[in-house]
Amino acid sequence: MSHDNDVPIPPTSAERHSTACRYCIVGCGYEVFKWPVGEEGGPSADENAFGIDFPAQALGGNGITTEMHTVIEENGEEYNVIVKPDDDNPVNNQWSSGDHSVRGGSIAQTLYSPENDTDDRLKYPQIRIGGTLQPVDWETAIEAVAKANELAMDRNGPNGVGQKLYFYQFVENTYAGTKLHFDVIGSPNWGGHNRPALTPENPGMRNAGLWQFAYDYEDTQKADNVVMVGAEFYENKSIIFQEHIQLGVQDGATPVHIDPRQTFTSNYSQNNDGMHLQLEVGTDAVLLSSVARHILEQGWENTEFIEQWTMRERSTIDDEGWYQKEFGQTFEEYQEAILDEPRYKPENAAEITGIPAEDIRSFAELIGKPDENGERPNTVFLWEKGLIWGFSHENSAALGNLVLLTGSVGRPGAGLSRGGGHQEGFWMGGPAGEAIGEHSTQTFTTSDGEEVTIAPDTDERVRNGEILHWHVIGCDPVRGSYNTQQLRNAVRERTSGPQPQSADAEEIARAWAERMDQGGMVLTNQEIYPRTTTEFADIVLPATTWGEESDYHRWNGERRLRQYSGFMEGPGEAKPDWEIFSMIGQEMGATDMNWGSADEIFEERWTRRASSCLHGWRTANSSGRTASTSLRRRCPAAAAFLQALATPSSCRWTGTESKLSTRSSNRTHRTTRSG
Amino acid sequence: MPDDDIDRARRRFLQTTGAGATLVLAGCSAFDSDSEETPTETPDPTPTDTQEETNPSESETDDPPESPSGQVEQLDAYPRVKIASVSELSTGDVIEFEYPLQEQSNFLTRLGEQAWDGVGPDGDIVAFNAMCTHAGCSVSGSVEPEDSRAGPCPCHYTSFDLSKGGLVNMGQATSDLPQIDLEVDGGDIYATYVEGLVWGYHNNLRTGTPIEAAQSN
Ligand code: SF4
Ligand code: FES
C-alpha cells in the first residue's frame, strides 16, 4: 500500500483513451490518461482533463487514488499514466459513479515500468541452450517453434502437437492462436487455460440449450429473486453486486445465496429478507433437483414456457447429437425421473444436503409459485465455480433444469449467467470439429454401445508421450491443472533429455529430434512474466498484454462488447500474441495469417460470423461508452431437460439408487473429468 | 508480537522520511513534527501568506500545481494543532475534527488496545481521516473503537483496521485510511501530519481553506 501524499492532475492536453477493466467478467468501463512527466493540470475545472474542480466529490467517479497513478517510460521519456473508472458507462455507474473494485482500482500498478515491480516482465525471446535459457532474436525463435512442430508432426502427425491457450485474453489473439492450431497444424490436442480439452465449462447449461450469458445486468434490478450459486459476489464480482444486484434488493428482490461457505454474500442475503442455503459440499444437484420436485408436486412449473420452448419428442432430442441423446429428456421423462427418485424428496434431500426440508420448500415457492393473479416470479440465476467445478454436468444440468421449469429466460427481470471469472475473449479461428473428428484418439462409449469421438485430454497426452511439442500460452499448467504434480513430473522428465549445445538451427533440430525419439518433448512458453512452466521451457516467447500496442475486444457477463485501447509500448522486444501466432503460421507456410493489425483479425472474423448466429452478443458503439443492441441476433434454439442425477460418492444418505443414476454417474465422470 | 514490532519500526522509518521530505519541500523547519520543542505559534493561514501565483505549466515538477486564478487556497506545510487532551478522552470516545484543511474531517479515538502509531500512556489513541479511500463517503458514523474498526463504509462496505494504520481488512478501497500523526505534549494531543492521500484531493494541503488558527491552540 502506498503512502504517497499526492497524485498529479492530468492536464487538458493529456492523451485520453477509453477502455475496459483488465480483470473480471463484470467488464467495468475505464479511462486512461497519459501525459509527459513535468506537465500537470490545475485543480479548477478548466485546467484539467477531467473537467472538475478539485477536491473531487464523493461517489462522483473522479477521485484519483495513488494506486490509480503510475509513471512509465517510453523511448527514454517518462509519462504519467492514470487508469481510472469511467464515470459515464452503464456497467459501473448505476448507484454511484465510476465504481470499481479493489482489483480495477489498482490496474495502474500492473503497467510495465523498468522502475517498479513489473520490471521482471519477459522482454526477449529465449531458447534453452546447454540447459540454460539464452536470449535469441525473433527470427531464430520462430524458426525453432516451426521446427519443433515439424519434428513432432513427422513423428506423430498432427497429434504430435498440443496447444494450451487462455480463453479470455481478447478475441483477436485466441482467433489467431486457434487458427494456427486447428487450421495450419490441424491438431485435436487443445486445452484452455483452466481445462485440458476443448469442452464446455457448463455442459449441463449448454446442452439444455441455454446460453450461459443470457441476461442484462439491469435484469437484476428488475428481478423478484436473485439466486447466487457457488460464488462470492461482493468480493469477486463486485460491481455487478454493488451497482446492480443491490438496487434490485433495495427495490424488493429477494437475494438467495447457495454456497457451503458463510461469506459476505450470505450475510447480506440473510440480512435482507433472503436466504442462505448453506449446503454440504458437492450436494448441489440433490438440492436443486429436490427444489424441482417440490415445484412439480405443487404444479408450479411454467407450462406455457415448457410447451413453447422445450423439445417434446424423444426423436427430436436424439437428433441433436450424442450428448442430448445420452442425457437429454423430454419434460415427461424429466418429471418422471425427478418424482421417482427418492433422494429428491425434501426430507431425504435435507439429510444429504444439510438444508432443512422447509427451507427447500420455501425456496421452491419463492422461485416457482405464481401469485394470486397467476403472475410468475422473475428470477435471475447466477452461478460460478462452486457449482461447475465439481460435478460439472450434474450440477449445471440441475440448475439448467430449474431455469427451464420456471421459464426464467427471455423476459425482463429473469435470466441466467455466470457469476465470476474472466471476461470472454474466445473466438475459434480454425476447424476444431474437423481436427478432433479426424485425429482425436479419445472416445466415449454411450449406453447404446456407440463409440463417440470426443475432444482429447491434452494433459493426459503430455503425460503419455503422444504430444511431442507443447505450446503453452498465457497459463501455467505445471502449477495449476488437475493432478498437477503428476503433470509437472512428466513435463520435467520429458523436457530433460538432449539439449542443444548452440543456437544453430541444425544443432537445435538434432537435439530435439533425439529427445523426441527418446520419448521426450519440446515445450514452448509464450508469456508475459516468467512462471513455473517457463522453468521447463525450451523456447520462451515474450508477449505484450492489456494496454500494450494493440486494440482488442471481448465481452462481459451481459454480452456487452468491450473495447480495449493500446496506449503504451510493451517491454523490450515483446510482441502481441496474435503477431507471434501469425509469424509461426507464416513460417509454416500459411498465406492467410499475414495480418497487419489486431483490427484486421477482428474484421476477418466478424465478417464471417455476422451472417450466422451471434448468440445474442451485443455491441457498444465505437467509443465503447454507450450500449446499443443493434447487432443482437437470436439463434434458432430449442431447449431440453437433462438428467442430473447426483453422484453417490458425495452423499451421506444411502437409500436405493436407481440403476439409471449409477450408470449415468459413471459415464458422466468420464466425459466431465476435464470440465 | 515480533512481527508487529518489525512493521512498526518500518512504518516509523517511512513516517520519518516522509515527514522529512515534506519539510524539505516546504522549506520550513519550525514545524518539524519530530522536534522536541512545542511551537509557540501556529502559522497564519491567510491566503496572502500561503499562496504563490504560478502558472501550472511553469511550476517545478515537485510542487503541486496551483490555480492560476488564485481562487484556491492552500497550505505550505502541515501545521501542529491541538485537538484534545488525553485526560478528556476515554476508551471508546470518538471526537471529530478538521485537519489540515476545512472539510477534511477526521476522527480521534481511544481503542483500548495498543495500535500502530498510537499515542498516550497505553499507545491506544489514534486519529484517521474519515473519508473512505474507495470513493470518498464518510466512515465517521461507523467508527467502532471496541473492534478497532472503521466501517463497513455506508457506500460499498469497505472496512478499515484502526489498530494497524487503517489497513483495509475488507472491501474495495486500494489504500489504507490516512492516519493522522499525533503527538502528546503536556497532556495535550496534537495533530502533526497526514499519512496517505485524503480521498478526492490531489494533495492534502491544496484546494481548501486551512483550518482557523483560533482552533489550533
Ligand atoms: S468488478 Fe471486475 S471489471 Fe469491475 S473493476 Fe472490479 S475487476 Fe474490474
Ligand atoms: S466509498 Fe466507502 S466503500 Fe465505497
mmCIF file of N, CA, C and O in Angstrom, chain A residues 1 3-7 9 38 40-41 43-44 47 54-59 63-65 67 95-96 99-102 105 234-235 238 242 246 264, chain B residues 11 56 61 65-68 78 133-137 155-158 170-176 193-197 199-204 207:
data_model
loop_
_atom_site.group_PDB
_atom_site.id
_atom_site.type_symbol
_atom_site.label_atom_id
_atom_site.label_comp_id
_atom_site.label_asym_id
_atom_site.label_seq_id
_atom_site.Cartn_x
_atom_site.Cartn_y
_atom_site.Cartn_z
ATOM 1 N N MET A 1 0.847 -1.205 0.000
ATOM 2 C CA MET A 1 0.000 0.000 0.000
ATOM 3 C C MET A 1 0.880 1.252 0.000
ATOM 4 O O MET A 1 1.815 1.362 0.787
ATOM 5 N N HIS A 3 1.983 5.063 0.525
ATOM 6 C CA HIS A 3 1.707 6.141 1.460
ATOM 7 C C HIS A 3 2.054 7.492 0.865
ATOM 8 O O HIS A 3 2.344 8.443 1.572
ATOM 9 N N ASP A 4 2.043 7.558 -0.453
ATOM 10 C CA ASP A 4 2.305 8.848 -1.095
ATOM 11 C C ASP A 4 1.206 9.822 -0.706
ATOM 12 O O ASP A 4 0.071 9.429 -0.509
ATOM 13 N N ASN A 5 1.578 11.081 -0.641
ATOM 14 C CA ASN A 5 0.587 12.070 -0.234
ATOM 15 C C ASN A 5 0.071 12.940 -1.371
ATOM 16 O O ASN A 5 -0.626 13.905 -1.120
ATOM 17 N N ASP A 6 0.435 12.651 -2.602
ATOM 18 C CA ASP A 6 -0.160 13.412 -3.693
ATOM 19 C C ASP A 6 -0.173 12.627 -4.995
ATOM 20 O O ASP A 6 0.530 11.640 -5.142
ATOM 21 N N VAL A 7 -1.030 13.061 -5.901
ATOM 22 C CA VAL A 7 -1.086 12.499 -7.253
ATOM 23 C C VAL A 7 -1.132 13.672 -8.224
ATOM 24 O O VAL A 7 -1.672 14.728 -7.894
ATOM 25 N N ILE A 9 -2.426 15.863 -11.378
ATOM 26 C CA ILE A 9 -3.703 16.050 -12.080
ATOM 27 C C ILE A 9 -3.424 16.078 -13.581
ATOM 28 O O ILE A 9 -2.527 16.787 -14.026
ATOM 29 N N GLY A 38 6.248 16.132 -15.693
ATOM 30 C CA GLY A 38 6.709 17.524 -15.726
ATOM 31 C C GLY A 38 5.572 18.470 -16.056
ATOM 32 O O GLY A 38 5.571 19.617 -15.646
ATOM 33 N N GLU A 40 1.533 19.331 -15.627
ATOM 34 C CA GLU A 40 0.412 18.979 -14.753
ATOM 35 C C GLU A 40 -0.760 19.921 -14.974
ATOM 36 O O GLU A 40 -0.580 21.087 -15.297
ATOM 37 N N GLY A 41 -1.945 19.367 -14.782
ATOM 38 C CA GLY A 41 -3.138 20.195 -14.856
ATOM 39 C C GLY A 41 -3.366 20.893 -13.532
ATOM 40 O O GLY A 41 -2.705 20.605 -12.534
ATOM 41 N N PRO A 43 -6.197 22.476 -10.429
ATOM 42 C CA PRO A 43 -7.342 21.963 -9.692
ATOM 43 C C PRO A 43 -8.698 22.567 -10.087
ATOM 44 O O PRO A 43 -9.722 22.115 -9.585
ATOM 45 N N SER A 44 -8.721 23.561 -10.977
ATOM 46 C CA SER A 44 -10.014 24.105 -11.417
ATOM 47 C C SER A 44 -10.470 23.387 -12.679
ATOM 48 O O SER A 44 -9.655 22.938 -13.485
ATOM 49 N N GLU A 47 -8.843 23.660 -15.977
ATOM 50 C CA GLU A 47 -7.394 23.425 -16.026
ATOM 51 C C GLU A 47 -7.021 21.952 -16.065
ATOM 52 O O GLU A 47 -5.846 21.615 -16.017
ATOM 53 N N PHE A 54 -11.233 20.329 -8.149
ATOM 54 C CA PHE A 54 -10.752 19.526 -7.029
ATOM 55 C C PHE A 54 -11.017 20.290 -5.732
ATOM 56 O O PHE A 54 -11.024 21.510 -5.753
ATOM 57 N N PRO A 55 -11.269 19.622 -4.599
ATOM 58 C CA PRO A 55 -11.313 18.166 -4.445
ATOM 59 C C PRO A 55 -12.518 17.543 -5.152
ATOM 60 O O PRO A 55 -13.557 18.163 -5.279
ATOM 61 N N ALA A 56 -12.333 16.276 -5.582
ATOM 62 C CA ALA A 56 -13.405 15.551 -6.268
ATOM 63 C C ALA A 56 -14.525 15.217 -5.289
ATOM 64 O O ALA A 56 -14.287 15.070 -4.095
ATOM 65 N N GLN A 57 -15.735 15.132 -5.822
ATOM 66 C CA GLN A 57 -16.897 14.834 -4.982
ATOM 67 C C GLN A 57 -17.032 13.328 -4.735
ATOM 68 O O GLN A 57 -16.816 12.527 -5.643
ATOM 69 N N ALA A 58 -17.423 12.986 -3.508
ATOM 70 C CA ALA A 58 -17.633 11.576 -3.166
ATOM 71 C C ALA A 58 -18.617 10.944 -4.143
ATOM 72 O O ALA A 58 -19.590 11.581 -4.549
ATOM 73 N N LEU A 59 -18.354 9.723 -4.547
ATOM 74 C CA LEU A 59 -19.199 8.935 -5.453
ATOM 75 C C LEU A 59 -19.350 9.552 -6.842
ATOM 76 O O LEU A 59 -20.182 9.110 -7.630
ATOM 77 N N GLY A 63 -12.333 10.811 -8.335
ATOM 78 C CA GLY A 63 -11.215 10.827 -7.392
ATOM 79 C C GLY A 63 -10.049 10.045 -7.967
ATOM 80 O O GLY A 63 -10.259 9.050 -8.656
ATOM 81 N N ILE A 64 -8.836 10.515 -7.741
ATOM 82 C CA ILE A 64 -7.662 9.747 -8.182
ATOM 83 C C ILE A 64 -6.963 9.261 -6.925
ATOM 84 O O ILE A 64 -6.595 10.067 -6.076
ATOM 85 N N THR A 65 -6.787 7.965 -6.810
ATOM 86 C CA THR A 65 -6.011 7.454 -5.683
ATOM 87 C C THR A 65 -4.569 7.249 -6.140
ATOM 88 O O THR A 65 -4.293 7.224 -7.343
ATOM 89 N N GLU A 67 -3.006 4.607 -6.129
ATOM 90 C CA GLU A 67 -2.903 3.335 -6.869
ATOM 91 C C GLU A 67 -3.376 3.475 -8.311
ATOM 92 O O GLU A 67 -3.100 2.617 -9.135
ATOM 93 N N TRP A 95 -25.587 3.062 -9.287
ATOM 94 C CA TRP A 95 -25.890 3.623 -7.967
ATOM 95 C C TRP A 95 -24.894 4.721 -7.637
ATOM 96 O O TRP A 95 -25.234 5.765 -7.136
ATOM 97 N N SER A 96 -23.624 4.476 -7.915
ATOM 98 C CA SER A 96 -22.612 5.515 -7.746
ATOM 99 C C SER A 96 -21.852 5.656 -9.058
ATOM 100 O O SER A 96 -21.972 4.812 -9.927
ATOM 101 N N ASP A 99 -17.726 3.449 -10.211
ATOM 102 C CA ASP A 99 -17.470 2.458 -9.156
ATOM 103 C C ASP A 99 -16.403 1.476 -9.646
ATOM 104 O O ASP A 99 -16.257 1.225 -10.844
ATOM 105 N N HIS A 100 -15.678 0.924 -8.695
ATOM 106 C CA HIS A 100 -14.622 -0.030 -9.035
ATOM 107 C C HIS A 100 -14.367 -0.942 -7.858
ATOM 108 O O HIS A 100 -14.694 -0.617 -6.722
ATOM 109 N N SER A 101 -13.765 -2.090 -8.150
ATOM 110 C CA SER A 101 -13.369 -2.994 -7.080
ATOM 111 C C SER A 101 -11.910 -2.720 -6.728
ATOM 112 O O SER A 101 -11.239 -1.920 -7.374
ATOM 113 N N VAL A 102 -11.434 -3.437 -5.722
ATOM 114 C CA VAL A 102 -10.039 -3.280 -5.308
ATOM 115 C C VAL A 102 -9.101 -3.690 -6.448
ATOM 116 O O VAL A 102 -8.011 -3.145 -6.601
ATOM 117 N N GLY A 105 -9.268 -0.880 -9.246
ATOM 118 C CA GLY A 105 -8.708 0.365 -8.720
ATOM 119 C C GLY A 105 -7.194 0.385 -8.695
ATOM 120 O O GLY A 105 -6.596 1.433 -8.453
ATOM 121 N N TYR A 234 -19.807 -10.055 -3.690
ATOM 122 C CA TYR A 234 -19.214 -8.786 -3.251
ATOM 123 C C TYR A 234 -17.707 -8.782 -3.475
ATOM 124 O O TYR A 234 -17.137 -7.810 -3.962
ATOM 125 N N GLU A 235 -17.061 -9.894 -3.116
ATOM 126 C CA GLU A 235 -15.600 -9.926 -3.222
ATOM 127 C C GLU A 235 -15.138 -10.134 -4.660
ATOM 128 O O GLU A 235 -14.139 -9.561 -5.075
ATOM 129 N N SER A 238 -17.615 -7.752 -7.883
ATOM 130 C CA SER A 238 -18.011 -6.653 -7.013
ATOM 131 C C SER A 238 -19.013 -5.684 -7.628
ATOM 132 O O SER A 238 -19.979 -5.286 -6.986
ATOM 133 N N GLN A 242 -22.517 -4.351 -6.387
ATOM 134 C CA GLN A 242 -22.685 -3.005 -5.819
ATOM 135 C C GLN A 242 -23.580 -2.096 -6.655
ATOM 136 O O GLN A 242 -24.305 -1.268 -6.119
ATOM 137 N N GLN A 246 -27.694 -4.894 -5.741
ATOM 138 C CA GLN A 246 -28.162 -4.156 -4.563
ATOM 139 C C GLN A 246 -29.377 -3.295 -4.866
ATOM 140 O O GLN A 246 -30.254 -3.141 -4.024
ATOM 141 N N PHE A 264 -19.622 -12.837 2.697
ATOM 142 C CA PHE A 264 -20.318 -11.549 2.681
ATOM 143 C C PHE A 264 -21.696 -11.706 2.037
ATOM 144 O O PHE A 264 -22.695 -11.219 2.552
ATOM 145 N N ARG B 11 7.396 1.207 9.679
ATOM 146 C CA ARG B 11 6.490 2.328 9.484
ATOM 147 C C ARG B 11 7.064 3.616 10.036
ATOM 148 O O ARG B 11 6.927 4.671 9.449
ATOM 149 N N PRO B 56 0.600 26.693 -13.811
ATOM 150 C CA PRO B 56 0.923 25.278 -13.628
ATOM 151 C C PRO B 56 1.980 24.784 -14.607
ATOM 152 O O PRO B 56 2.800 23.958 -14.258
ATOM 153 N N THR B 61 8.490 20.592 -11.011
ATOM 154 C CA THR B 61 7.818 19.297 -11.028
ATOM 155 C C THR B 61 7.471 18.797 -9.623
ATOM 156 O O THR B 61 6.510 18.070 -9.447
ATOM 157 N N PRO B 65 0.481 21.531 -8.418
ATOM 158 C CA PRO B 65 0.046 22.670 -9.206
ATOM 159 C C PRO B 65 -0.918 23.557 -8.418
ATOM 160 O O PRO B 65 -1.619 23.092 -7.537
ATOM 161 N N GLU B 66 -0.922 24.785 -8.775
ATOM 162 C CA GLU B 66 -1.828 25.720 -8.111
ATOM 163 C C GLU B 66 -2.733 26.328 -9.159
ATOM 164 O O GLU B 66 -2.471 26.259 -10.339
ATOM 165 N N SER B 67 -3.774 26.914 -8.662
ATOM 166 C CA SER B 67 -4.728 27.507 -9.578
ATOM 167 C C SER B 67 -4.218 28.858 -10.051
ATOM 168 O O SER B 67 -3.914 29.726 -9.250
ATOM 169 N N PRO B 68 -4.106 29.037 -11.359
ATOM 170 C CA PRO B 68 -3.638 30.335 -11.852
ATOM 171 C C PRO B 68 -4.605 31.457 -11.461
ATOM 172 O O PRO B 68 -4.224 32.604 -11.334
ATOM 173 N N TYR B 78 2.336 21.021 6.964
ATOM 174 C CA TYR B 78 1.349 20.539 7.931
ATOM 175 C C TYR B 78 1.487 21.316 9.233
ATOM 176 O O TYR B 78 2.566 21.333 9.825
ATOM 177 N N THR B 133 -11.317 5.664 1.465
ATOM 178 C CA THR B 133 -10.383 5.761 0.345
ATOM 179 C C THR B 133 -10.893 5.050 -0.913
ATOM 180 O O THR B 133 -10.201 5.008 -1.912
ATOM 181 N N HIS B 134 -12.104 4.467 -0.851
ATOM 182 C CA HIS B 134 -12.659 3.860 -2.066
ATOM 183 C C HIS B 134 -13.295 4.916 -2.964
ATOM 184 O O HIS B 134 -12.873 5.107 -4.104
ATOM 185 N N ALA B 135 -14.303 5.620 -2.441
ATOM 186 C CA ALA B 135 -14.961 6.624 -3.280
ATOM 187 C C ALA B 135 -15.418 7.842 -2.477
ATOM 188 O O ALA B 135 -16.299 8.575 -2.917
ATOM 189 N N GLY B 136 -14.827 8.027 -1.311
ATOM 190 C CA GLY B 136 -14.991 9.290 -0.610
ATOM 191 C C GLY B 136 -16.154 9.430 0.348
ATOM 192 O O GLY B 136 -16.377 10.518 0.883
ATOM 193 N N CYS B 137 -16.936 8.389 0.604
ATOM 194 C CA CYS B 137 -18.009 8.521 1.598
ATOM 195 C C CYS B 137 -17.397 8.611 2.991
ATOM 196 O O CYS B 137 -16.292 8.135 3.223
ATOM 197 N N CYS B 155 -21.264 3.223 1.942
ATOM 198 C CA CYS B 155 -21.458 3.184 0.484
ATOM 199 C C CYS B 155 -21.200 1.812 -0.127
ATOM 200 O O CYS B 155 -22.070 1.255 -0.773
ATOM 201 N N HIS B 156 -19.986 1.242 0.068
ATOM 202 C CA HIS B 156 -19.739 -0.087 -0.508
ATOM 203 C C HIS B 156 -19.016 -1.000 0.470
ATOM 204 O O HIS B 156 -18.257 -1.870 0.063
ATOM 205 N N TYR B 157 -19.207 -0.758 1.766
ATOM 206 C CA TYR B 157 -18.827 -1.724 2.816
ATOM 207 C C TYR B 157 -17.335 -1.898 3.088
ATOM 208 O O TYR B 157 -16.950 -2.843 3.774
ATOM 209 N N THR B 158 -16.480 -1.044 2.562
ATOM 210 C CA THR B 158 -15.064 -1.195 2.902
ATOM 211 C C THR B 158 -14.902 -0.979 4.402
ATOM 212 O O THR B 158 -15.580 -0.153 5.007
ATOM 213 N N MET B 170 -11.402 -5.366 4.554
ATOM 214 C CA MET B 170 -12.421 -5.916 3.662
ATOM 215 C C MET B 170 -12.830 -4.812 2.701
ATOM 216 O O MET B 170 -12.872 -3.657 3.094
ATOM 217 N N GLY B 171 -13.119 -5.168 1.481
ATOM 218 C CA GLY B 171 -13.762 -4.189 0.617
ATOM 219 C C GLY B 171 -12.959 -3.726 -0.578
ATOM 220 O O GLY B 171 -12.012 -4.370 -0.998
ATOM 221 N N GLN B 172 -13.389 -2.615 -1.129
ATOM 222 C CA GLN B 172 -12.932 -2.202 -2.458
ATOM 223 C C GLN B 172 -11.860 -1.118 -2.456
ATOM 224 O O GLN B 172 -11.350 -0.756 -3.514
ATOM 225 N N ALA B 173 -11.527 -0.556 -1.306
ATOM 226 C CA ALA B 173 -10.522 0.502 -1.280
ATOM 227 C C ALA B 173 -9.145 -0.074 -1.558
ATOM 228 O O ALA B 173 -8.841 -1.190 -1.141
ATOM 229 N N THR B 174 -8.325 0.701 -2.272
ATOM 230 C CA THR B 174 -6.987 0.222 -2.609
ATOM 231 C C THR B 174 -5.933 0.755 -1.651
ATOM 232 O O THR B 174 -4.797 0.328 -1.703
ATOM 233 N N SER B 175 -6.285 1.736 -0.814
ATOM 234 C CA SER B 175 -5.271 2.219 0.125
ATOM 235 C C SER B 175 -5.838 2.333 1.536
ATOM 236 O O SER B 175 -7.050 2.422 1.734
ATOM 237 N N ASP B 176 -4.930 2.335 2.499
ATOM 238 C CA ASP B 176 -5.305 2.426 3.907
ATOM 239 C C ASP B 176 -6.010 3.758 4.167
ATOM 240 O O ASP B 176 -5.819 4.729 3.436
ATOM 241 N N TYR B 193 0.551 15.643 11.117
ATOM 242 C CA TYR B 193 0.843 15.205 9.749
ATOM 243 C C TYR B 193 -0.241 14.220 9.314
ATOM 244 O O TYR B 193 -0.899 13.595 10.153
ATOM 245 N N VAL B 194 -0.437 14.087 7.998
ATOM 246 C CA VAL B 194 -1.373 13.084 7.479
ATOM 247 C C VAL B 194 -0.591 12.088 6.627
ATOM 248 O O VAL B 194 0.078 12.486 5.672
ATOM 249 N N GLU B 195 -0.691 10.838 6.992
ATOM 250 C CA GLU B 195 -0.001 9.794 6.226
ATOM 251 C C GLU B 195 -0.949 9.212 5.207
ATOM 252 O O GLU B 195 -1.863 8.473 5.562
ATOM 253 N N GLY B 196 -0.737 9.518 3.938
ATOM 254 C CA GLY B 196 -1.621 8.994 2.892
ATOM 255 C C GLY B 196 -2.496 10.111 2.347
ATOM 256 O O GLY B 196 -2.774 11.105 3.012
ATOM 257 N N LEU B 197 -2.917 9.909 1.125
ATOM 258 C CA LEU B 197 -3.685 10.941 0.428
ATOM 259 C C LEU B 197 -5.150 10.894 0.855
ATOM 260 O O LEU B 197 -5.781 9.832 0.838
ATOM 261 N N TRP B 199 -8.926 11.147 0.287
ATOM 262 C CA TRP B 199 -9.666 10.853 -0.949
ATOM 263 C C TRP B 199 -10.249 12.135 -1.563
ATOM 264 O O TRP B 199 -10.823 12.975 -0.861
ATOM 265 N N GLY B 200 -10.126 12.239 -2.873
ATOM 266 C CA GLY B 200 -10.710 13.369 -3.588
ATOM 267 C C GLY B 200 -9.718 14.505 -3.808
ATOM 268 O O GLY B 200 -9.913 15.335 -4.683
ATOM 269 N N TYR B 201 -8.661 14.546 -2.999
ATOM 270 C CA TYR B 201 -7.644 15.595 -3.124
ATOM 271 C C TYR B 201 -6.513 15.097 -4.003
ATOM 272 O O TYR B 201 -6.266 13.896 -4.106
ATOM 273 N N HIS B 202 -5.804 16.028 -4.622
ATOM 274 C CA HIS B 202 -4.583 15.625 -5.308
ATOM 275 C C HIS B 202 -3.397 15.862 -4.400
ATOM 276 O O HIS B 202 -2.306 15.360 -4.630
ATOM 277 N N ASN B 203 -3.616 16.643 -3.350
ATOM 278 C CA ASN B 203 -2.580 16.925 -2.358
ATOM 279 C C ASN B 203 -3.327 17.363 -1.106
ATOM 280 O O ASN B 203 -4.247 18.167 -1.174
ATOM 281 N N ASN B 204 -2.918 16.825 0.037
ATOM 282 C CA ASN B 204 -3.670 17.088 1.276
ATOM 283 C C ASN B 204 -3.665 18.556 1.681
ATOM 284 O O ASN B 204 -4.498 18.985 2.475
ATOM 285 N N THR B 207 -6.116 23.082 -2.400
ATOM 286 C CA THR B 207 -7.534 23.215 -2.777
ATOM 287 C C THR B 207 -8.466 23.160 -1.574
ATOM 288 O O THR B 207 -9.402 22.369 -1.523
#
